[in-house]
Each structure stands twice: as C-alpha cells, then as structure tokens.
mmCIF file of C-alpha atoms in Angstrom:
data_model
loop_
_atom_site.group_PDB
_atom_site.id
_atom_site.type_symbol
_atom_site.label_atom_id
_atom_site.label_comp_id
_atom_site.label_asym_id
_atom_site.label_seq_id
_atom_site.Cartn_x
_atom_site.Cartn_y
_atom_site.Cartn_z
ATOM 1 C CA UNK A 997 0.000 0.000 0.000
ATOM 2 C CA UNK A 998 2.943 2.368 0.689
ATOM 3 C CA UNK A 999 3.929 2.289 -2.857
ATOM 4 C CA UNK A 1000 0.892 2.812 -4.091
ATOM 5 C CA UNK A 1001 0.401 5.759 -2.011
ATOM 6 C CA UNK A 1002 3.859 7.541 -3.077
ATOM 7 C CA UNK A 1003 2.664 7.093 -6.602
ATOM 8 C CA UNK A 1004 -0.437 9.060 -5.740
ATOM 9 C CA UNK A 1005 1.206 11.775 -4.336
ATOM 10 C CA UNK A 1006 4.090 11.452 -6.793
ATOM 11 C CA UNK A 1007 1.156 11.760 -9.557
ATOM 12 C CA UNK A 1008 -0.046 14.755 -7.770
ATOM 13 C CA UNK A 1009 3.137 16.996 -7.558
ATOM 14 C CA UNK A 1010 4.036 16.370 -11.220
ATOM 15 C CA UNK A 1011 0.570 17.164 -13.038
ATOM 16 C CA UNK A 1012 0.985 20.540 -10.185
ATOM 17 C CA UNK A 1013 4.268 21.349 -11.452
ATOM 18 C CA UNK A 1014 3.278 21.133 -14.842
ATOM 19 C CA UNK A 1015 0.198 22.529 -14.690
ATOM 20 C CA UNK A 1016 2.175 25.531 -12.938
ATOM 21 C CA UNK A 1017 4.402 25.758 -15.606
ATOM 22 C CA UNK A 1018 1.501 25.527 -18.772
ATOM 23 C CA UNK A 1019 0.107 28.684 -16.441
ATOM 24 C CA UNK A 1020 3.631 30.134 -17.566
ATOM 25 C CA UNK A 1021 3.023 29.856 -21.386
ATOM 26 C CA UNK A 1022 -0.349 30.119 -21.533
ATOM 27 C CA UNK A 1023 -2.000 31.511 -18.638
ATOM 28 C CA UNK A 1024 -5.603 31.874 -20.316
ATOM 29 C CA UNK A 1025 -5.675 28.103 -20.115
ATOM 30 C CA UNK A 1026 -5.723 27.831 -16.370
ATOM 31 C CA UNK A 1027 -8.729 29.087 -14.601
ATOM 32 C CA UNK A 1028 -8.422 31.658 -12.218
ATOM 33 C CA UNK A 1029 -8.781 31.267 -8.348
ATOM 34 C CA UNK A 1030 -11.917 29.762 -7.386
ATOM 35 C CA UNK A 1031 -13.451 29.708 -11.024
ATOM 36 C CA UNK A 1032 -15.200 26.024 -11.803
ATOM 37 C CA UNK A 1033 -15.348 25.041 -15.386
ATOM 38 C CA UNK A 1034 -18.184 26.444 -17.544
ATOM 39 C CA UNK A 1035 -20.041 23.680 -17.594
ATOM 40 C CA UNK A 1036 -20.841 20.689 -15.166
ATOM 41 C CA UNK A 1037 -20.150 16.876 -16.450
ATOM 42 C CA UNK A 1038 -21.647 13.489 -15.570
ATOM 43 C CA UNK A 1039 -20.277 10.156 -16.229
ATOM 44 C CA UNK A 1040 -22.107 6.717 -16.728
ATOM 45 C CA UNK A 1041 -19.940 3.625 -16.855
ATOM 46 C CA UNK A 1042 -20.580 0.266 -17.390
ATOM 47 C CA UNK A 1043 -17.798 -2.488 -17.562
ATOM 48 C CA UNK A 1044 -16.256 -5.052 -15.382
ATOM 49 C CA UNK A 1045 -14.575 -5.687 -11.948
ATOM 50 C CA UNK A 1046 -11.611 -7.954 -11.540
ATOM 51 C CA UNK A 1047 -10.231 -9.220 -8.220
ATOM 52 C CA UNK A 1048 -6.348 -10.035 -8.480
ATOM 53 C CA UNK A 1049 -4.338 -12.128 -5.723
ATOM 54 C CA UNK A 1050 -5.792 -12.985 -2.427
ATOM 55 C CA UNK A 1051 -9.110 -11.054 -2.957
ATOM 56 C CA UNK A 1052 -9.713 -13.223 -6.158
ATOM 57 C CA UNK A 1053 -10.141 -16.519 -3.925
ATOM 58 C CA UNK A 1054 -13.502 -14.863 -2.522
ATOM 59 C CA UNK A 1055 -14.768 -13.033 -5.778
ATOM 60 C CA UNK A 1056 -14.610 -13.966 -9.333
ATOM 61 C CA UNK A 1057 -14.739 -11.117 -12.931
ATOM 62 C CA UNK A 1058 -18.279 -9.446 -11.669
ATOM 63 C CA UNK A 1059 -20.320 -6.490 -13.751
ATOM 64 C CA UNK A 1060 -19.843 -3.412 -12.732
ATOM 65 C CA UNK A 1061 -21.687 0.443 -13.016
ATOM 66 C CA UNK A 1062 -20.516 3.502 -12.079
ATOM 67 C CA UNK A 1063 -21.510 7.274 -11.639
ATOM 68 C CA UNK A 1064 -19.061 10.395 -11.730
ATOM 69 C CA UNK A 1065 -19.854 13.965 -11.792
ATOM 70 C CA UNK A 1066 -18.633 17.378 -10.733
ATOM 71 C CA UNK A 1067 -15.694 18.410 -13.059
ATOM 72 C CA UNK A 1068 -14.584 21.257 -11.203
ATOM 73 C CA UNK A 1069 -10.903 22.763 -11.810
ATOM 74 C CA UNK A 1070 -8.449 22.938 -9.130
ATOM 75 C CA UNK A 1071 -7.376 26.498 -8.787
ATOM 76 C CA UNK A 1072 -3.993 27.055 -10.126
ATOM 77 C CA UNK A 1073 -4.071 23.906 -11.758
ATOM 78 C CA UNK A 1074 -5.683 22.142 -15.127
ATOM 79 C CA UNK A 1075 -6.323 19.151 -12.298
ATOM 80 C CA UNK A 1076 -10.177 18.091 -12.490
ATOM 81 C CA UNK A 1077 -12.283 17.162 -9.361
ATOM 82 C CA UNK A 1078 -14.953 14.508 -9.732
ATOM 83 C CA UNK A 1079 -16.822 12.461 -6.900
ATOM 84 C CA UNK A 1080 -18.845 9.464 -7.437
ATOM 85 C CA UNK A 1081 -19.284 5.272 -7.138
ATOM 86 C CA UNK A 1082 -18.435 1.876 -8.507
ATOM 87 C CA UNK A 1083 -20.822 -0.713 -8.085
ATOM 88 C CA UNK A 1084 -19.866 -4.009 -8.443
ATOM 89 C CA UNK A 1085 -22.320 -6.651 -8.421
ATOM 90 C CA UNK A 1086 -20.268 -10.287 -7.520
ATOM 91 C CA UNK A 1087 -22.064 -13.412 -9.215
ATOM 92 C CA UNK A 1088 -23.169 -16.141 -6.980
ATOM 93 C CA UNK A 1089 -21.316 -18.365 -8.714
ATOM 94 C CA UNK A 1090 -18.131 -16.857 -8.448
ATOM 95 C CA UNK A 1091 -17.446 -16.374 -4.349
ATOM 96 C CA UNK A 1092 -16.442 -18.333 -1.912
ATOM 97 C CA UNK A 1093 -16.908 -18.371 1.777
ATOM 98 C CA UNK A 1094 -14.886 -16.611 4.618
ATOM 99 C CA UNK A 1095 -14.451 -16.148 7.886
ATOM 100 C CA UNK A 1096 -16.121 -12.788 9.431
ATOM 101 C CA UNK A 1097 -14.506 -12.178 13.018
ATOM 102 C CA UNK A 1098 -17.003 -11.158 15.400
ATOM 103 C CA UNK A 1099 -15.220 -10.179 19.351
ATOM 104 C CA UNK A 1100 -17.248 -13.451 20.152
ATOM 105 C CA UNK A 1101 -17.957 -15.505 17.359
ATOM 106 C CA UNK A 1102 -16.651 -16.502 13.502
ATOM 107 C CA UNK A 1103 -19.482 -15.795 11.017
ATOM 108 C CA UNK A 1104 -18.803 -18.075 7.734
ATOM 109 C CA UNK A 1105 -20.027 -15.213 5.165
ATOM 110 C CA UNK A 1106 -19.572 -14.524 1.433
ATOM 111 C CA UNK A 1107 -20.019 -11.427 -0.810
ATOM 112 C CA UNK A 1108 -23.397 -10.293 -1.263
ATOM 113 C CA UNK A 1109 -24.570 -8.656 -4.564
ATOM 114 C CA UNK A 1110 -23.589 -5.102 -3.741
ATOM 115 C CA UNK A 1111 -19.862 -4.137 -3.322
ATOM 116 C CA UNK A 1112 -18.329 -1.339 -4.658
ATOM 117 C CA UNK A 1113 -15.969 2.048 -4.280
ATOM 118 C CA UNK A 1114 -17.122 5.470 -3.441
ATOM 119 C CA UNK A 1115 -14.569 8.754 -3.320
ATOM 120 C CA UNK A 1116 -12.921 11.694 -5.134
ATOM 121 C CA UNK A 1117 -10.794 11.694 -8.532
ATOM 122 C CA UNK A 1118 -8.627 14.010 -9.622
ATOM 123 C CA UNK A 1119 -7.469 13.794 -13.555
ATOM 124 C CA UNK A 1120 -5.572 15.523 -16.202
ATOM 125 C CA UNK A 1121 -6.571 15.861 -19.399
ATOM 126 C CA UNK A 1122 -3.808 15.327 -22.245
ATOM 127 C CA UNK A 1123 -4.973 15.941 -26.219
ATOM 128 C CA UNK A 1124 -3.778 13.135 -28.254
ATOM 129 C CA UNK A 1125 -4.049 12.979 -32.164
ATOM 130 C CA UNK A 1126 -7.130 12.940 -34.415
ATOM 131 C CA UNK A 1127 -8.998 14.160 -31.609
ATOM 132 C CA UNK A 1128 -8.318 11.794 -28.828
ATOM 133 C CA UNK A 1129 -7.565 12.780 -25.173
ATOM 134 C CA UNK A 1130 -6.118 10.842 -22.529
ATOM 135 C CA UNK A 1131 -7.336 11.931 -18.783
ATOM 136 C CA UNK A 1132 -4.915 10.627 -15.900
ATOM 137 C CA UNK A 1133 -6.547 9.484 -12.985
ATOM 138 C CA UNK A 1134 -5.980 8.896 -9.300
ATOM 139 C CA UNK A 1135 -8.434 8.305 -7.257
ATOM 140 C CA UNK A 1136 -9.111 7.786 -3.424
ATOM 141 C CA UNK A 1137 -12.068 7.219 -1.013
ATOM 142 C CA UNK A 1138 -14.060 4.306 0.738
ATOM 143 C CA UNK A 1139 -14.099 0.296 -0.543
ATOM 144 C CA UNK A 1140 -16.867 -2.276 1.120
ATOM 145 C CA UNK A 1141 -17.630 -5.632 0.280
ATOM 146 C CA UNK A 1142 -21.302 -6.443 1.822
ATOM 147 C CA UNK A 1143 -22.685 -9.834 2.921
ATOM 148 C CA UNK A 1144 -24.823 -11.812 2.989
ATOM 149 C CA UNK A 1145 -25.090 -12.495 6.776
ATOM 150 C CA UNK A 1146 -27.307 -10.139 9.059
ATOM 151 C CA UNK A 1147 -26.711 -7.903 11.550
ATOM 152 C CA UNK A 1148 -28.432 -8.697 15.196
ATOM 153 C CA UNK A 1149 -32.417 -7.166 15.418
ATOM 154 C CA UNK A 1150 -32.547 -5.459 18.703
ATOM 155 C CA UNK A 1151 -35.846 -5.382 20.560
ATOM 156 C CA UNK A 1152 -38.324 -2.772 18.845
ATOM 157 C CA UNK A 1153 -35.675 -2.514 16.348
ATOM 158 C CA UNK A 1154 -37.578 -2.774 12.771
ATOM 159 C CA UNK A 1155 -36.787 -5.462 10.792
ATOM 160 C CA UNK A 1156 -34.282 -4.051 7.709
ATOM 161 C CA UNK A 1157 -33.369 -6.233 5.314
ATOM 162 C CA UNK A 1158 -30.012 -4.447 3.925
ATOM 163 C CA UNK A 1159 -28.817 -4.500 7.324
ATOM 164 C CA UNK A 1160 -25.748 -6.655 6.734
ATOM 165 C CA UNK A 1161 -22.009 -7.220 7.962
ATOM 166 C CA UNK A 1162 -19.815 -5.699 5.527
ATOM 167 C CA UNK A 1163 -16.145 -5.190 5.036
ATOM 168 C CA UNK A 1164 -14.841 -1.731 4.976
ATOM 169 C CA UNK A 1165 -11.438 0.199 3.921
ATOM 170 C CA UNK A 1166 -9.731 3.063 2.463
ATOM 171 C CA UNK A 1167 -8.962 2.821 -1.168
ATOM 172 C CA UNK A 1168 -6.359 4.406 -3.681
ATOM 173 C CA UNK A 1169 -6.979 3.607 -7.215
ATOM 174 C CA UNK A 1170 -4.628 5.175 -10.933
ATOM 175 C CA UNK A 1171 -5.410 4.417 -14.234
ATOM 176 C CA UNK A 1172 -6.394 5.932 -17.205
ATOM 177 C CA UNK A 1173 -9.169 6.873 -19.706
ATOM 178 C CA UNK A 1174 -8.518 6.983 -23.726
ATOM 179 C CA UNK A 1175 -11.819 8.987 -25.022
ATOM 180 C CA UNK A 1176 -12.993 10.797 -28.164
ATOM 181 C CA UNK A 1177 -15.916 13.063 -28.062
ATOM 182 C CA UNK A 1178 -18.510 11.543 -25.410
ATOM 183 C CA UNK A 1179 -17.220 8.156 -25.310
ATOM 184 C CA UNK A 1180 -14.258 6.364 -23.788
ATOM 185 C CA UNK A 1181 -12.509 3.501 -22.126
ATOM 186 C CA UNK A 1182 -11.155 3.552 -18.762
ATOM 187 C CA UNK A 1183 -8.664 1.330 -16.770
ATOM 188 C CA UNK A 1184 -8.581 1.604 -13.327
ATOM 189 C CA UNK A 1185 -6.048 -0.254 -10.647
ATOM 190 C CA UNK A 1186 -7.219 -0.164 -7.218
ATOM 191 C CA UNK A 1187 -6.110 -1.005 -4.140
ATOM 192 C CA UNK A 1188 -8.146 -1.667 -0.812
ATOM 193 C CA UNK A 1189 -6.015 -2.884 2.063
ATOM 194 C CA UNK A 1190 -8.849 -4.667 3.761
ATOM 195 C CA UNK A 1191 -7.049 -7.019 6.194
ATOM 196 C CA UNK A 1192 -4.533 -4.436 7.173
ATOM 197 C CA UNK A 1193 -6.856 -2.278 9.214
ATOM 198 C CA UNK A 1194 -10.141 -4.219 8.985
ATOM 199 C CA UNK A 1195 -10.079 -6.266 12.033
ATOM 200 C CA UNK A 1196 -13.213 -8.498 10.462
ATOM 201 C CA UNK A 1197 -11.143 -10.541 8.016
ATOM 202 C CA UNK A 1198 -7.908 -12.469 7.852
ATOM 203 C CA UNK A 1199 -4.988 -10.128 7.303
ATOM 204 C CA UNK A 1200 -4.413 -12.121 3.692
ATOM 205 C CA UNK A 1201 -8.032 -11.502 2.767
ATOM 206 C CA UNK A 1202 -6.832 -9.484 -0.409
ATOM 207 C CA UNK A 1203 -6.888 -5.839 -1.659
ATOM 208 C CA UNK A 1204 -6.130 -5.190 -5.396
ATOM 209 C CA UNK A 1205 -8.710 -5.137 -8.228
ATOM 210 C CA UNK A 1206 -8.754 -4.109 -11.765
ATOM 211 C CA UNK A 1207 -11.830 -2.213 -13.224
ATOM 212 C CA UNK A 1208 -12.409 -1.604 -16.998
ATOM 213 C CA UNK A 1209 -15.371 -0.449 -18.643
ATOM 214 C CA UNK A 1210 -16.780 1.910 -21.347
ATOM 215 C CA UNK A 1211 -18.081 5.451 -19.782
ATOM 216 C CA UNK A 1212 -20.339 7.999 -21.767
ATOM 217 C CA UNK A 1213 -20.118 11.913 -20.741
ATOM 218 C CA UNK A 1214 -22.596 14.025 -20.035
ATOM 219 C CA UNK A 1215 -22.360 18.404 -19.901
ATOM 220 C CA UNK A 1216 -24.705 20.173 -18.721
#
C-alpha cells in the first residue's frame, strides 16, 4: 500500500508542477482562483470488476456500473475534481466463503450482490491525435464488500433487510481513460487494504482489483 500511495502523491506533484508551468506559457488556459469550469459533467460507466491475488479466492470477474460527476478545476491547476461510485455486483457463482470475526464468534459469510468504491478523482486531461484525449486518474475514497449475513435485530428494532455485515477500507486507485468526443474507455487499478486495518477478516483476505469499462459523458 505504501507504494501505491507515493505514486499518488508522486502523480499529484508532477501534473501541479506542470500545470504551474503551462500557467507560464499560456496563462488563459488555467482558470483563475476559485473559477469552476463552464459547464458541469456526468459520467455513466458500465464495464467489469476484476479481483487479483488474495481477494480473487472470494470473488470472481463481476459487472460493474458507475456514476461520476462534478468536473470542477483545481485552482492554479488544469487538475479536475470529480466524486462518485463503482458498483460491483459479484455473481453467486463466483465467491467463496470466509471467515467474518465477530469479538465473540466466527461468522462463515460470502459477498453479497452489492460491493463497490465510493470517493474523489482528480485527472488531467492530455490531447492526443485525431482528436483523442487521454485523462490521468488517481483516485481515493471508501471500498466495502457487503454480505450476505445479518446484523443482530434489537428489541423494537424494525426489521431491515439491507442490514448486513460488511467489510470496509480506504482505497487508492490510478489508471487511465482513452476517449474521443462523449465516449471512452477507462482502466482503473485499485487497491483496498482490507485485512490491514479491517479487524473483520484475515490479514491475507486481499486488496487489489482491476476495473475496466466503457463510460459515456454528459455536460450540462
């Protein structure tokens, strides 16, 4: 996760620096302080999930959708600002079983059929040739796996049906998306240190996933 991490803030201090120094050349193409871009943007994706390592022993290649929107410039850069989810929906047929650690018991659970990533991105926009751009991304927020076992009713409590254990963590996520006009493709590698912190699952439970998918843009 460390590495990971540096990369992110490695990512961060370069696409600064050289948006600082693109303010230098050109400085109508940085927006001044606190000024959002003129118009808003919202981004549908659809594509797939894929566990790698460890975490692919409890989840198999599942479906996946996705919302982003906002598009806001960071001041004094040409950084973008988005906020959002990945939804990931795992097929039956593809997890296994686990141990969930309760303080007084060992639940055997598996993944329910709502998992997914919620957060921030930040991206930078490169043109390409014949009208193709390239948006760097990094990305970082909150990863949960759901399942399928239920959470104690207490007395008077009403009976909720999506009340469920789940399996929560921090993620970091890079990648990139190749698009022309409204449409593009997106590759995304994420990382979700679930046993390090999360005191529910085994320490080798697993962490990194791959998602790729095809995302249509929105302005408004």
């Amino acid at each position: 996760m460390k590495y990971l991490l540096f990369l992110l803030l490695l990512f961060l201090q370069v696409s600064i620096i050289y948006a600082q120094n693109e303010q230098e050349i050109d400085s109508l193409t940085i927006p001044e302080t606190g000024e959002q871009s003129e118009s808003g943007l919202f981004v549908m994706q659809v594509g797939s999930w894929l566990p790698i390592g460890n975490l692919s022993k409890t989840m198999g290649l599942s479906p996946h959708f996705g919302v982003w929107f906002g598009d806001m410039t960071v001041p004094y850069t040409n950084l973008k600002f988005n906020m959002g989810f990945n939804i990931f929906v795992p097929l039956p047929s593809n997890t296994s079983e686990f141990n969930y650690f309760l303080p007084d018991t060992i639940l055997i659970a598996k993944p329910s059929s709502m998992c997914g990533l919620m957060g921030i991105q930040l991206s930078q926009t490169q043109w390409i040739k014949n009208g193709y751009q390239l948006d760097f991304i990094a990305g970082v927020g909150i990863g949960f796996i759901s399942t399928n076992q239920k959470k104690p009713q207490s007395k008077g409590q009403q009976n909720n049906e999506n009340n469920l254990y789940s399996v929560d963590n921090v993620y970091f996520s890079l990648g990139v998306n190749i698009r022309k006009g409204k449409i593009g493709f997106n590759t995304l590698f994420n990382i979700t240190p679930l046993g390090s912190f999360e005191q529910t699952v085994r320490k080798n439970f697993g962490n990194q996933s791959i998602t790729t998918g095809i995302n249509y843009r929105f302005q408004f």
